[in-house]
GROMACS .gro file of C-alpha atoms in nm:
model
  479
    1MET     CA    1   0.000   0.000   0.000
    2ASN     CA    2   0.293   0.238  -0.066
    3GLU     CA    3   0.082   0.431  -0.317
    4LEU     CA    4  -0.175   0.513  -0.051
    5ALA     CA    5   0.090   0.604   0.207
    6GLU     CA    6   0.237   0.860  -0.032
    7ARG     CA    7  -0.101   1.032  -0.050
    8VAL     CA    8  -0.123   1.090   0.327
    9HIS     CA    9   0.078   1.406   0.373
   10ALA     CA   10   0.226   1.530   0.697
   11GLY     CA   11   0.013   1.798   0.855
   12ASP     CA   12  -0.296   1.668   0.677
   13ALA     CA   13  -0.389   1.378   0.905
   14PRO     CA   14  -0.699   1.197   0.783
   15VAL     CA   15  -1.002   1.139   1.001
   16VAL     CA   16  -0.980   0.773   0.896
   17PRO     CA   17  -0.651   0.620   1.020
   18THR     CA   18  -0.412   0.498   0.751
   19GLN     CA   19  -0.449   0.145   0.892
   20ARG     CA   20  -0.819   0.137   0.802
   21LEU     CA   21  -0.762   0.293   0.460
   22SER     CA   22  -0.484   0.045   0.383
   23ALA     CA   23  -0.704  -0.249   0.485
   24SER     CA   24  -0.985  -0.112   0.268
   25TRP     CA   25  -0.753  -0.076  -0.030
   26GLN     CA   26  -0.634  -0.433   0.023
   27ARG     CA   27  -0.992  -0.559   0.027
   28SER     CA   28  -1.068  -0.355  -0.285
   29GLN     CA   29  -0.783  -0.524  -0.468
   30GLU     CA   30  -0.900  -0.868  -0.355
   31TYR     CA   31  -1.256  -0.789  -0.469
   32GLY     CA   32  -1.127  -0.680  -0.810
   33ALA     CA   33  -1.287  -0.338  -0.769
   34PRO     CA   34  -1.244  -0.102  -1.068
   35ALA     CA   35  -0.940   0.126  -1.049
   36GLU     CA   36  -1.048   0.390  -1.299
   37ARG     CA   37  -1.420   0.397  -1.371
   38ILE     CA   38  -1.712   0.283  -1.155
   39THR     CA   39  -1.967   0.049  -1.314
   40PRO     CA   40  -2.179  -0.050  -1.013
   41VAL     CA   41  -2.468  -0.294  -1.004
   42TYR     CA   42  -2.814  -0.143  -1.050
   43THR     CA   43  -3.095  -0.304  -0.854
   44GLY     CA   44  -3.372  -0.053  -0.901
   45ASP     CA   45  -3.546  -0.180  -0.587
   46VAL     CA   46  -3.568   0.071  -0.301
   47ASP     CA   47  -3.732  -0.020   0.030
   48ASP     CA   48  -3.911   0.304   0.114
   49GLU     CA   49  -4.146   0.148   0.372
   50SER     CA   50  -3.896   0.065   0.646
   51LEU     CA   51  -3.875   0.267   0.966
   52PHE     CA   52  -3.509   0.335   0.889
   53PHE     CA   53  -3.591   0.484   0.548
   54ARG     CA   54  -3.878   0.700   0.673
   55CYS     CA   55  -3.682   0.838   0.969
   56GLY     CA   56  -3.364   0.887   0.768
   57GLN     CA   57  -3.551   1.069   0.493
   58GLN     CA   58  -3.714   1.304   0.744
   59VAL     CA   59  -3.379   1.390   0.899
   60LEU     CA   60  -3.205   1.440   0.563
   61GLN     CA   61  -3.492   1.650   0.432
   62GLY     CA   62  -3.449   1.894   0.720
   63LEU     CA   63  -3.073   1.905   0.663
   64HIS     CA   64  -3.124   1.948   0.288
   65GLU     CA   65  -3.334   2.260   0.346
   66THR     CA   66  -3.053   2.403   0.559
   67LEU     CA   67  -2.790   2.329   0.292
   68ALA     CA   68  -3.006   2.423  -0.006
   69ASN     CA   69  -2.745   2.660  -0.154
   70GLU     CA   70  -2.444   2.435  -0.088
   71PRO     CA   71  -2.292   2.184  -0.335
   72VAL     CA   72  -2.361   1.887  -0.108
   73SER     CA   73  -2.546   1.565  -0.191
   74LEU     CA   74  -2.724   1.392   0.097
   75MET     CA   75  -2.779   1.020   0.057
   76LEU     CA   76  -2.927   0.730   0.246
   77THR     CA   77  -2.801   0.376   0.176
   78ASP     CA   78  -2.899   0.031   0.295
   79HIS     CA   79  -2.662  -0.212   0.471
   80ASP     CA   80  -2.536  -0.351   0.139
   81GLY     CA   81  -2.440  -0.007   0.007
   82HIS     CA   82  -2.736   0.039  -0.228
   83VAL     CA   83  -2.826   0.407  -0.255
   84LEU     CA   84  -3.185   0.451  -0.138
   85SER     CA   85  -3.225   0.828  -0.180
   86ARG     CA   86  -3.033   1.135  -0.290
   87SER     CA   87  -3.103   1.504  -0.231
   88CYS     CA   88  -2.902   1.779  -0.399
   89GLN     CA   89  -2.985   2.109  -0.573
   90ASP     CA   90  -2.643   2.181  -0.724
   91ARG     CA   91  -2.673   2.097  -1.093
   92ALA     CA   92  -2.301   2.056  -1.155
   93LEU     CA   93  -2.261   1.812  -0.865
   94LEU     CA   94  -2.574   1.621  -0.965
   95LYS     CA   95  -2.448   1.579  -1.322
   96ALA     CA   96  -2.110   1.458  -1.197
   97LEU     CA   97  -2.269   1.211  -0.955
   98ASP     CA   98  -2.490   1.075  -1.233
   99ASN     CA   99  -2.182   1.021  -1.448
  100THR     CA  100  -2.028   0.809  -1.170
  101TYR     CA  101  -2.362   0.630  -1.101
  102LEU     CA  102  -2.375   0.754  -0.742
  103ALA     CA  103  -2.754   0.758  -0.758
  104PRO     CA  104  -3.056   0.572  -0.614
  105GLY     CA  105  -3.068   0.205  -0.710
  106PHE     CA  106  -2.691   0.163  -0.757
  107ALA     CA  107  -2.462  -0.029  -0.520
  108PHE     CA  108  -2.153   0.148  -0.383
  109SER     CA  109  -2.008  -0.098  -0.134
  110GLU     CA  110  -1.633  -0.163  -0.132
  111ARG     CA  111  -1.691  -0.471  -0.345
  112GLU     CA  112  -1.846  -0.268  -0.628
  113ALA     CA  113  -1.668   0.067  -0.597
  114GLY     CA  114  -1.352   0.007  -0.394
  115THR     CA  115  -1.258   0.235  -0.105
  116ASN     CA  116  -1.517   0.513  -0.066
  117GLY     CA  117  -1.685   0.686   0.225
  118LEU     CA  118  -2.009   0.492   0.248
  119GLY     CA  119  -1.848   0.157   0.161
  120LEU     CA  120  -1.585   0.199   0.432
  121ALA     CA  121  -1.843   0.313   0.690
  122LEU     CA  122  -2.050   0.000   0.624
  123ALA     CA  123  -1.751  -0.236   0.619
  124ASP     CA  124  -1.602  -0.106   0.945
  125ARG     CA  125  -1.931   0.004   1.109
  126MET     CA  126  -1.756   0.329   1.196
  127PRO     CA  127  -1.782   0.692   1.079
  128SER     CA  128  -1.560   0.740   0.774
  129LEU     CA  129  -1.429   1.035   0.574
  130VAL     CA  130  -1.261   0.960   0.240
  131ARG     CA  131  -1.116   1.255   0.051
  132GLY     CA  132  -1.002   1.295  -0.306
  133ASP     CA  133  -0.725   1.053  -0.395
  134GLU     CA  134  -0.785   0.841  -0.084
  135HIS     CA  135  -1.054   0.676  -0.298
  136TYR     CA  136  -0.939   0.352  -0.457
  137CYS     CA  137  -1.095   0.437  -0.792
  138THR     CA  138  -0.957   0.742  -0.974
  139GLY     CA  139  -1.310   0.811  -1.101
  140LEU     CA  140  -1.401   0.924  -0.747
  141TRP     CA  141  -1.104   1.153  -0.686
  142ASP     CA  142  -1.315   1.464  -0.747
  143TYR     CA  143  -1.522   1.397  -0.435
  144THR     CA  144  -1.502   1.402  -0.059
  145CYS     CA  145  -1.744   1.158   0.107
  146ALA     CA  146  -1.841   1.157   0.475
  147ALA     CA  147  -2.051   0.861   0.585
  148VAL     CA  148  -2.175   0.733   0.919
  149PRO     CA  149  -2.338   0.391   0.973
  150VAL     CA  150  -2.683   0.376   1.128
  151LEU     CA  151  -2.744   0.086   1.367
  152ASP     CA  152  -3.076  -0.042   1.494
  153PRO     CA  153  -3.111   0.138   1.829
  154VAL     CA  154  -3.249  -0.173   2.000
  155HIS     CA  155  -3.068  -0.469   1.844
  156GLY     CA  156  -2.755  -0.306   1.704
  157TRP     CA  157  -2.809  -0.443   1.352
  158LEU     CA  158  -2.645  -0.251   1.070
  159LEU     CA  159  -2.928  -0.082   0.879
  160GLY     CA  160  -2.740   0.142   0.638
  161SER     CA  161  -2.559   0.473   0.632
  162VAL     CA  162  -2.599   0.847   0.599
  163ASN     CA  163  -2.363   0.978   0.330
  164LEU     CA  164  -2.275   1.339   0.247
  165THR     CA  165  -2.075   1.399  -0.070
  166THR     CA  166  -1.921   1.721  -0.203
  167TRP     CA  167  -1.628   1.830  -0.419
  168SER     CA  168  -1.287   1.718  -0.297
  169ARG     CA  169  -1.164   2.077  -0.270
  170LYS     CA  170  -1.433   2.166  -0.016
  171SER     CA  171  -1.377   2.162   0.361
  172ALA     CA  172  -1.439   1.813   0.500
  173GLU     CA  173  -1.462   1.875   0.873
  174LEU     CA  174  -1.810   2.032   0.867
  175LEU     CA  175  -1.930   1.764   0.626
  176PHE     CA  176  -1.815   1.492   0.866
  177ALA     CA  177  -1.985   1.658   1.164
  178LEU     CA  178  -2.313   1.696   0.975
  179ALA     CA  179  -2.309   1.329   0.872
  180GLN     CA  180  -2.256   1.220   1.234
  181THR     CA  181  -2.539   1.445   1.352
  182ALA     CA  182  -2.777   1.318   1.083
  183ALA     CA  183  -2.703   0.953   1.166
  184GLY     CA  184  -2.754   1.017   1.538
  185HIS     CA  185  -3.085   1.193   1.477
  186THR     CA  186  -3.203   0.909   1.252
  187SER     CA  187  -3.133   0.650   1.523
  188ALA     CA  188  -3.302   0.865   1.790
  189LEU     CA  189  -3.610   0.918   1.570
  190MET     CA  190  -3.636   0.543   1.508
  191LEU     CA  191  -3.628   0.479   1.882
  192ALA     CA  192  -3.898   0.740   1.944
  193ARG     CA  193  -4.124   0.592   1.677
  194GLY     CA  194  -4.064   0.231   1.772
  195ARG     CA  195  -4.233   0.021   2.037
  196GLY     CA  196  -4.080   0.207   2.329
  197MET     CA  197  -3.818  -0.065   2.382
  198ARG     CA  198  -3.491   0.004   2.562
  199PRO     CA  199  -3.193   0.115   2.354
  200ARG     CA  200  -2.904  -0.127   2.310
  201PRO     CA  201  -2.655  -0.098   2.601
  202SER     CA  202  -2.299   0.010   2.532
  203PRO     CA  203  -2.039  -0.270   2.531
  204ARG     CA  204  -1.800  -0.065   2.744
  205GLY     CA  205  -1.695  -0.241   3.062
  206GLU     CA  206  -1.823  -0.582   2.947
  207VAL     CA  207  -1.584  -0.665   2.662
  208PHE     CA  208  -1.402  -0.964   2.816
  209ARG     CA  209  -1.556  -1.206   3.065
  210VAL     CA  210  -1.392  -1.516   3.210
  211SER     CA  211  -1.559  -1.820   3.368
  212THR     CA  212  -1.359  -2.096   3.534
  213ALA     CA  213  -1.407  -2.471   3.542
  214ALA     CA  214  -1.436  -2.455   3.921
  215HIS     CA  215  -1.753  -2.247   3.907
  216PRO     CA  216  -1.957  -2.349   3.602
  217GLU     CA  217  -2.296  -2.181   3.561
  218PRO     CA  218  -2.577  -2.439   3.590
  219THR     CA  219  -2.819  -2.469   3.300
  220PRO     CA  220  -3.176  -2.603   3.298
  221GLU     CA  221  -3.285  -2.917   3.115
  222LEU     CA  222  -3.399  -2.801   2.772
  223SER     CA  223  -3.570  -2.949   2.465
  224GLN     CA  224  -3.450  -3.163   2.177
  225PRO     CA  225  -3.357  -2.875   1.938
  226TRP     CA  226  -3.117  -2.741   2.202
  227HIS     CA  227  -2.963  -3.085   2.262
  228THR     CA  228  -2.932  -3.150   1.889
  229ALA     CA  229  -2.730  -2.831   1.847
  230LEU     CA  230  -2.526  -2.914   2.159
  231ASP     CA  231  -2.444  -3.265   2.033
  232GLU     CA  232  -2.328  -3.127   1.696
  233LEU     CA  233  -2.094  -2.884   1.870
  234ARG     CA  234  -1.954  -3.147   2.106
  235ALA     CA  235  -1.880  -3.382   1.817
  236ALA     CA  236  -1.704  -3.106   1.622
  237LEU     CA  237  -1.498  -2.998   1.925
  238ALA     CA  238  -1.403  -3.361   1.994
  239ASP     CA  239  -1.260  -3.373   1.641
  240GLY     CA  240  -1.055  -3.059   1.708
  241LEU     CA  241  -1.264  -2.839   1.476
  242SER     CA  242  -1.333  -2.467   1.514
  243VAL     CA  243  -1.705  -2.400   1.549
  244GLY     CA  244  -1.958  -2.125   1.508
  245VAL     CA  245  -2.314  -2.085   1.635
  246VAL     CA  246  -2.556  -1.866   1.441
  247GLY     CA  247  -2.902  -1.746   1.530
  248GLU     CA  248  -3.109  -1.444   1.622
  249PRO     CA  249  -2.981  -1.198   1.885
  250GLY     CA  250  -3.048  -1.306   2.242
  251VAL     CA  251  -3.123  -1.667   2.149
  252GLY     CA  252  -2.849  -1.814   2.372
  253LYS     CA  253  -2.565  -1.874   2.126
  254THR     CA  254  -2.289  -1.798   2.376
  255THR     CA  255  -2.452  -2.010   2.647
  256LEU     CA  256  -2.475  -2.304   2.405
  257LEU     CA  257  -2.109  -2.265   2.309
  258ALA     CA  258  -1.997  -2.235   2.672
  259THR     CA  259  -2.190  -2.553   2.761
  260ALA     CA  260  -2.032  -2.745   2.472
  261LEU     CA  261  -1.681  -2.618   2.552
  262ARG     CA  262  -1.719  -2.704   2.920
  263ARG     CA  263  -1.822  -3.060   2.838
  264ALA     CA  264  -1.549  -3.101   2.576
  265HIS     CA  265  -1.276  -2.936   2.788
  266PRO     CA  266  -1.396  -2.957   3.150
  267HIS     CA  267  -1.074  -2.814   3.298
  268ASP     CA  268  -1.047  -2.507   3.072
  269ARG     CA  269  -1.125  -2.151   3.165
  270ILE     CA  270  -1.360  -1.989   2.912
  271LEU     CA  271  -1.281  -1.644   2.779
  272HIS     CA  272  -1.587  -1.473   2.633
  273ALA     CA  273  -1.495  -1.173   2.414
  274SER     CA  274  -1.777  -0.937   2.315
  275PRO     CA  275  -1.737  -0.680   2.036
  276PRO     CA  276  -1.583  -0.354   2.161
  277ALA     CA  277  -1.704  -0.001   2.111
  278PRO     CA  278  -1.555   0.137   1.785
  279ASP     CA  279  -1.305   0.360   1.968
  280ASP     CA  280  -1.183   0.066   2.179
  281THR     CA  281  -1.114  -0.172   1.890
  282ALA     CA  282  -0.735  -0.126   1.886
  283SER     CA  283  -0.697  -0.192   2.260
  284TRP     CA  284  -0.940  -0.485   2.229
  285LEU     CA  285  -0.718  -0.645   1.966
  286ALA     CA  286  -0.410  -0.591   2.185
  287LEU     CA  287  -0.559  -0.817   2.454
  288TRP     CA  288  -0.588  -1.120   2.228
  289THR     CA  289  -0.223  -1.221   2.196
  290PRO     CA  290  -0.154  -1.266   2.572
  291GLU     CA  291  -0.488  -1.440   2.627
  292LEU     CA  292  -0.445  -1.684   2.339
  293GLY     CA  293  -0.104  -1.780   2.473
  294LYS     CA  294  -0.247  -1.904   2.802
  295HIS     CA  295  -0.285  -2.280   2.850
  296ASN     CA  296  -0.623  -2.442   2.916
  297THR     CA  297  -0.817  -2.147   2.777
  298SER     CA  298  -1.118  -2.182   2.545
  299VAL     CA  299  -1.215  -1.867   2.360
  300ILE     CA  300  -1.557  -1.750   2.242
  301ALA     CA  301  -1.555  -1.453   2.006
  302ALA     CA  302  -1.915  -1.330   2.016
  303ASP     CA  303  -2.103  -1.140   1.745
  304VAL     CA  304  -1.809  -1.136   1.505
  305ASP     CA  305  -2.041  -1.008   1.232
  306THR     CA  306  -2.052  -0.670   1.414
  307LEU     CA  307  -1.673  -0.626   1.406
  308PRO     CA  308  -1.523  -0.368   1.171
  309SER     CA  309  -1.381  -0.543   0.865
  310TRP     CA  310  -1.028  -0.429   0.941
  311ALA     CA  311  -1.056  -0.561   1.299
  312ALA     CA  312  -1.181  -0.901   1.178
  313THR     CA  313  -0.882  -0.919   0.942
  314GLU     CA  314  -0.641  -0.824   1.224
  315LEU     CA  315  -0.796  -1.085   1.455
  316ALA     CA  316  -0.764  -1.352   1.185
  317GLY     CA  317  -0.395  -1.265   1.156
  318ILE     CA  318  -0.349  -1.299   1.533
  319LEU     CA  319  -0.519  -1.639   1.529
  320THR     CA  320  -0.296  -1.757   1.246
  321ALA     CA  321   0.023  -1.641   1.418
  322GLN     CA  322  -0.064  -1.775   1.765
  323PRO     CA  323  -0.078  -2.158   1.791
  324ARG     CA  324  -0.378  -2.259   1.999
  325GLY     CA  325  -0.684  -2.479   2.017
  326PRO     CA  326  -1.003  -2.439   1.810
  327LEU     CA  327  -1.184  -2.106   1.797
  328ALA     CA  328  -1.556  -2.061   1.874
  329VAL     CA  329  -1.755  -1.772   1.729
  330THR     CA  330  -2.114  -1.651   1.718
  331ALA     CA  331  -2.296  -1.448   1.452
  332ARG     CA  332  -2.646  -1.379   1.329
  333GLU     CA  333  -2.606  -1.587   1.011
  334ALA     CA  334  -2.333  -1.803   0.862
  335THR     CA  335  -2.304  -1.565   0.566
  336THR     CA  336  -2.239  -1.267   0.795
  337ILE     CA  337  -1.923  -1.412   0.953
  338PRO     CA  338  -1.640  -1.193   0.814
  339GLU     CA  339  -1.453  -1.368   0.534
  340ALA     CA  340  -1.120  -1.345   0.716
  341LEU     CA  341  -1.263  -1.530   1.018
  342ALA     CA  342  -1.487  -1.766   0.820
  343ARG     CA  343  -1.172  -1.938   0.694
  344HIS     CA  344  -1.099  -2.042   1.055
  345VAL     CA  345  -1.448  -2.189   1.117
  346ASP     CA  346  -1.493  -2.556   1.024
  347LYS     CA  347  -1.846  -2.623   1.149
  348VAL     CA  348  -2.148  -2.390   1.182
  349VAL     CA  349  -2.449  -2.485   1.394
  350ASP     CA  350  -2.785  -2.304   1.382
  351LEU     CA  351  -2.972  -2.243   1.711
  352PRO     CA  352  -3.348  -2.195   1.650
  353PRO     CA  353  -3.520  -1.891   1.804
  354LEU     CA  354  -3.717  -1.928   2.126
  355ARG     CA  355  -4.054  -1.905   1.947
  356ARG     CA  356  -3.964  -2.235   1.774
  357ARG     CA  357  -3.867  -2.392   2.108
  358PRO     CA  358  -4.180  -2.332   2.321
  359ASP     CA  359  -4.094  -2.624   2.551
  360ASP     CA  360  -3.782  -2.434   2.663
  361VAL     CA  361  -3.969  -2.125   2.781
  362LEU     CA  362  -4.091  -2.247   3.122
  363PRO     CA  363  -3.767  -2.427   3.225
  364LEU     CA  364  -3.571  -2.117   3.130
  365ALA     CA  365  -3.816  -1.892   3.314
  366GLU     CA  366  -3.788  -2.098   3.633
  367HIS     CA  367  -3.408  -2.103   3.604
  368LEU     CA  368  -3.389  -1.727   3.544
  369GLY     CA  369  -3.639  -1.657   3.822
  370LYS     CA  370  -3.435  -1.854   4.076
  371ARG     CA  371  -3.117  -1.680   3.970
  372ALA     CA  372  -3.281  -1.339   3.998
  373ARG     CA  373  -3.458  -1.396   4.333
  374GLY     CA  374  -3.219  -1.640   4.501
  375ARG     CA  375  -3.490  -1.900   4.560
  376ASP     CA  376  -3.745  -2.101   4.361
  377VAL     CA  377  -4.001  -1.902   4.162
  378ARG     CA  378  -4.325  -2.065   4.047
  379PHE     CA  379  -4.556  -1.967   3.762
  380THR     CA  380  -4.933  -2.011   3.774
  381PRO     CA  381  -5.085  -2.215   3.487
  382ALA     CA  382  -5.219  -1.893   3.331
  383ALA     CA  383  -4.879  -1.721   3.349
  384ALA     CA  384  -4.701  -2.030   3.215
  385ARG     CA  385  -4.947  -2.047   2.925
  386ALA     CA  386  -4.892  -1.678   2.847
  387LEU     CA  387  -4.514  -1.726   2.845
  388ARG     CA  388  -4.529  -2.034   2.622
  389THR     CA  389  -4.758  -1.875   2.362
  390TYR     CA  390  -4.577  -1.541   2.338
  391HIS     CA  391  -4.358  -1.498   2.027
  392TRP     CA  392  -4.045  -1.361   2.205
  393PRO     CA  393  -3.901  -1.137   1.931
  394ASP     CA  394  -3.590  -1.074   2.144
  395ASN     CA  395  -3.558  -1.436   2.256
  396THR     CA  396  -3.393  -1.532   2.586
  397GLU     CA  397  -3.269  -1.180   2.660
  398GLN     CA  398  -3.628  -1.058   2.661
  399LEU     CA  399  -3.739  -1.355   2.872
  400ARG     CA  400  -3.464  -1.276   3.125
  401ARG     CA  401  -3.586  -0.917   3.161
  402VAL     CA  402  -3.953  -1.018   3.187
  403VAL     CA  403  -3.885  -1.286   3.451
  404ARG     CA  404  -3.652  -1.062   3.653
  405GLU     CA  405  -3.916  -0.789   3.675
  406ALA     CA  406  -4.195  -1.036   3.758
  407ALA     CA  407  -3.990  -1.229   4.017
  408ALA     CA  408  -3.906  -0.904   4.193
  409ARG     CA  409  -4.276  -0.875   4.276
  410SER     CA  410  -4.364  -1.227   4.384
  411ASP     CA  411  -4.240  -1.585   4.433
  412VAL     CA  412  -4.557  -1.700   4.253
  413VAL     CA  413  -4.587  -1.521   3.920
  414ASP     CA  414  -4.937  -1.470   3.777
  415THR     CA  415  -5.047  -1.287   3.461
  416ARG     CA  416  -5.088  -0.962   3.656
  417HIS     CA  417  -4.714  -0.970   3.728
  418LEU     CA  418  -4.622  -0.998   3.359
  419PRO     CA  419  -4.565  -0.691   3.139
  420PRO     CA  420  -4.835  -0.605   2.881
  421GLU     CA  421  -4.608  -0.697   2.590
  422VAL     CA  422  -4.624  -1.067   2.687
  423LEU     CA  423  -5.002  -1.068   2.684
  424CYS     CA  424  -5.029  -0.928   2.330
  425GLY     CA  425  -4.974  -1.094   1.997
  426PRO     CA  426  -4.747  -0.968   1.717
  427THR     CA  427  -4.855  -0.626   1.598
  428ARG     CA  428  -4.727  -0.325   1.408
  429ALA     CA  429  -4.501  -0.067   1.572
  430LEU     CA  430  -4.712   0.136   1.815
  431THR     CA  431  -4.694   0.504   1.890
  432ARG     CA  432  -4.629   0.605   2.249
  433ILE     CA  433  -4.995   0.695   2.297
  434GLU     CA  434  -5.103   0.355   2.164
  435THR     CA  435  -4.850   0.180   2.387
  436LEU     CA  436  -4.987   0.358   2.694
  437GLU     CA  437  -5.345   0.270   2.593
  438ARG     CA  438  -5.258  -0.096   2.534
  439ASP     CA  439  -5.073  -0.122   2.866
  440GLU     CA  440  -5.365   0.025   3.061
  441ILE     CA  441  -5.612  -0.217   2.900
  442VAL     CA  442  -5.386  -0.512   2.981
  443ARG     CA  443  -5.330  -0.390   3.338
  444CYS     CA  444  -5.705  -0.381   3.400
  445LEU     CA  445  -5.778  -0.715   3.232
  446ALA     CA  446  -5.497  -0.888   3.425
  447GLU     CA  447  -5.662  -0.816   3.759
  448PRO     CA  448  -5.846  -1.126   3.886
  449GLY     CA  449  -6.216  -1.126   3.805
  450THR     CA  450  -6.202  -0.827   3.569
  451THR     CA  451  -6.411  -0.872   3.254
  452PRO     CA  452  -6.377  -0.661   2.940
  453THR     CA  453  -6.701  -0.487   3.032
  454ARG     CA  454  -6.567  -0.399   3.378
  455ALA     CA  455  -6.235  -0.285   3.227
  456ALA     CA  456  -6.425  -0.059   2.987
  457GLU     CA  457  -6.604   0.101   3.283
  458ILE     CA  458  -6.276   0.156   3.471
  459LEU     CA  459  -6.108   0.312   3.167
  460GLY     CA  460  -6.407   0.518   3.059
  461MET     CA  461  -6.449   0.333   2.728
  462GLY     CA  462  -6.751   0.198   2.554
  463ARG     CA  463  -6.799  -0.180   2.560
  464ALA     CA  464  -6.765  -0.204   2.180
  465THR     CA  465  -6.454   0.014   2.189
  466ILE     CA  466  -6.264  -0.204   2.432
  467TYR     CA  467  -6.341  -0.521   2.236
  468ARG     CA  468  -6.213  -0.346   1.923
  469LYS     CA  469  -5.897  -0.238   2.108
  470ILE     CA  470  -5.840  -0.592   2.239
  471ALA     CA  471  -5.851  -0.723   1.883
  472GLN     CA  472  -5.640  -0.433   1.751
  473TYR     CA  473  -5.357  -0.494   1.999
  474GLY     CA  474  -5.385  -0.874   1.994
  475ILE     CA  475  -5.447  -0.885   2.370
  476SER     CA  476  -5.504  -1.231   2.517
  477ILE     CA  477  -5.540  -1.282   2.892
  478PRO     CA  478  -5.525  -1.657   2.981
  479ASP     CA  479  -5.793  -1.774   3.225
   0.00000   0.00000   0.00000
């Protein structure tokens, strides 16, 4: 990457470190990205119904009105780099962008366009500023691109990016700040318009966790799908293979891996490494070499699909250079494991979501209740039925929160101790007013002996209205 290094002049330090740019250039070469002229893939399909698109468009529209007289193009892309929207009133810039196909419907990931602002932001899941000849393709040297990834505020999934593009001779610092602000406002607006769920916690302070063989965490007896996945992992580990577990967030992938590792290597300590915050990635990587060199240590690298691409490549290099036992990783899907790490994974096992394992709900609830309260927690038949029939969109993590809150109120959990969300079926995203209304209806109906007619009287509703609301929100109170 000597050519790139020559472009980074002293006194003109880039916002993106040279290490990230070099890694991006290397990936661009491996992808066979064009070096002179962009010819990206055109899909033509734009998802304009998603919450991300609607919130992002509202934020960019407000910013566009502020920058109406500036030669700046504001774009929204999806997680694959497809441009979803573009706003710009400068005719010269628009014509130039059309000539390079930086327009709605075209894909501009690193794979299609080489190193560029939005492609790098999506690959590394970090804010990125690429200026002039820092672009891999000479056809993009006339531009400066500032892009910031937008993550799902609840689950942390990569949704897309906000990208601001201008001429390369223009000041980049303000462009970068505006892109960061727009991405932050998009995420905040999504959270406000969602179901009122809690935002995703920061990984700071919980990056590395160690459990020892002397104090293994007990697990409840679960159903056949769990044991099938466990047996596959144990067989692979017995053969000395590196393994991965994929599944929805919160489904218990790390717990499954820890159980398999403990049975395969009962005397090992287990190091569980969670993804770091973007600013902590370098120090996170520095911890791997001393840990991998320790004897009798099994390592779980969790959620590797959320790692920046350059960090996944660095980690793969550390694993190659450091002789050790098999690696264990988790990810949402097998295809989302970074290519550099996928080469180290021999066997991938899928763990079904909790809604497809209804027989696991009650044993898990009893286990989580005892751990939260310090003694046995029982569930009435009505509460147990409500837990088993709920669809658990956030899987075991959601069950843990629900049980912890219910067990804090009683050793015998009934439907009135459960949150309204558990007593409602799948529904569209609710406004805050609708959420409050639904919760009040559920609270009244969960009281013993309360009929819909009585609940309507308490809430000041008509009898027909409350039945319509029960159907609208999918409310079901077990007898």
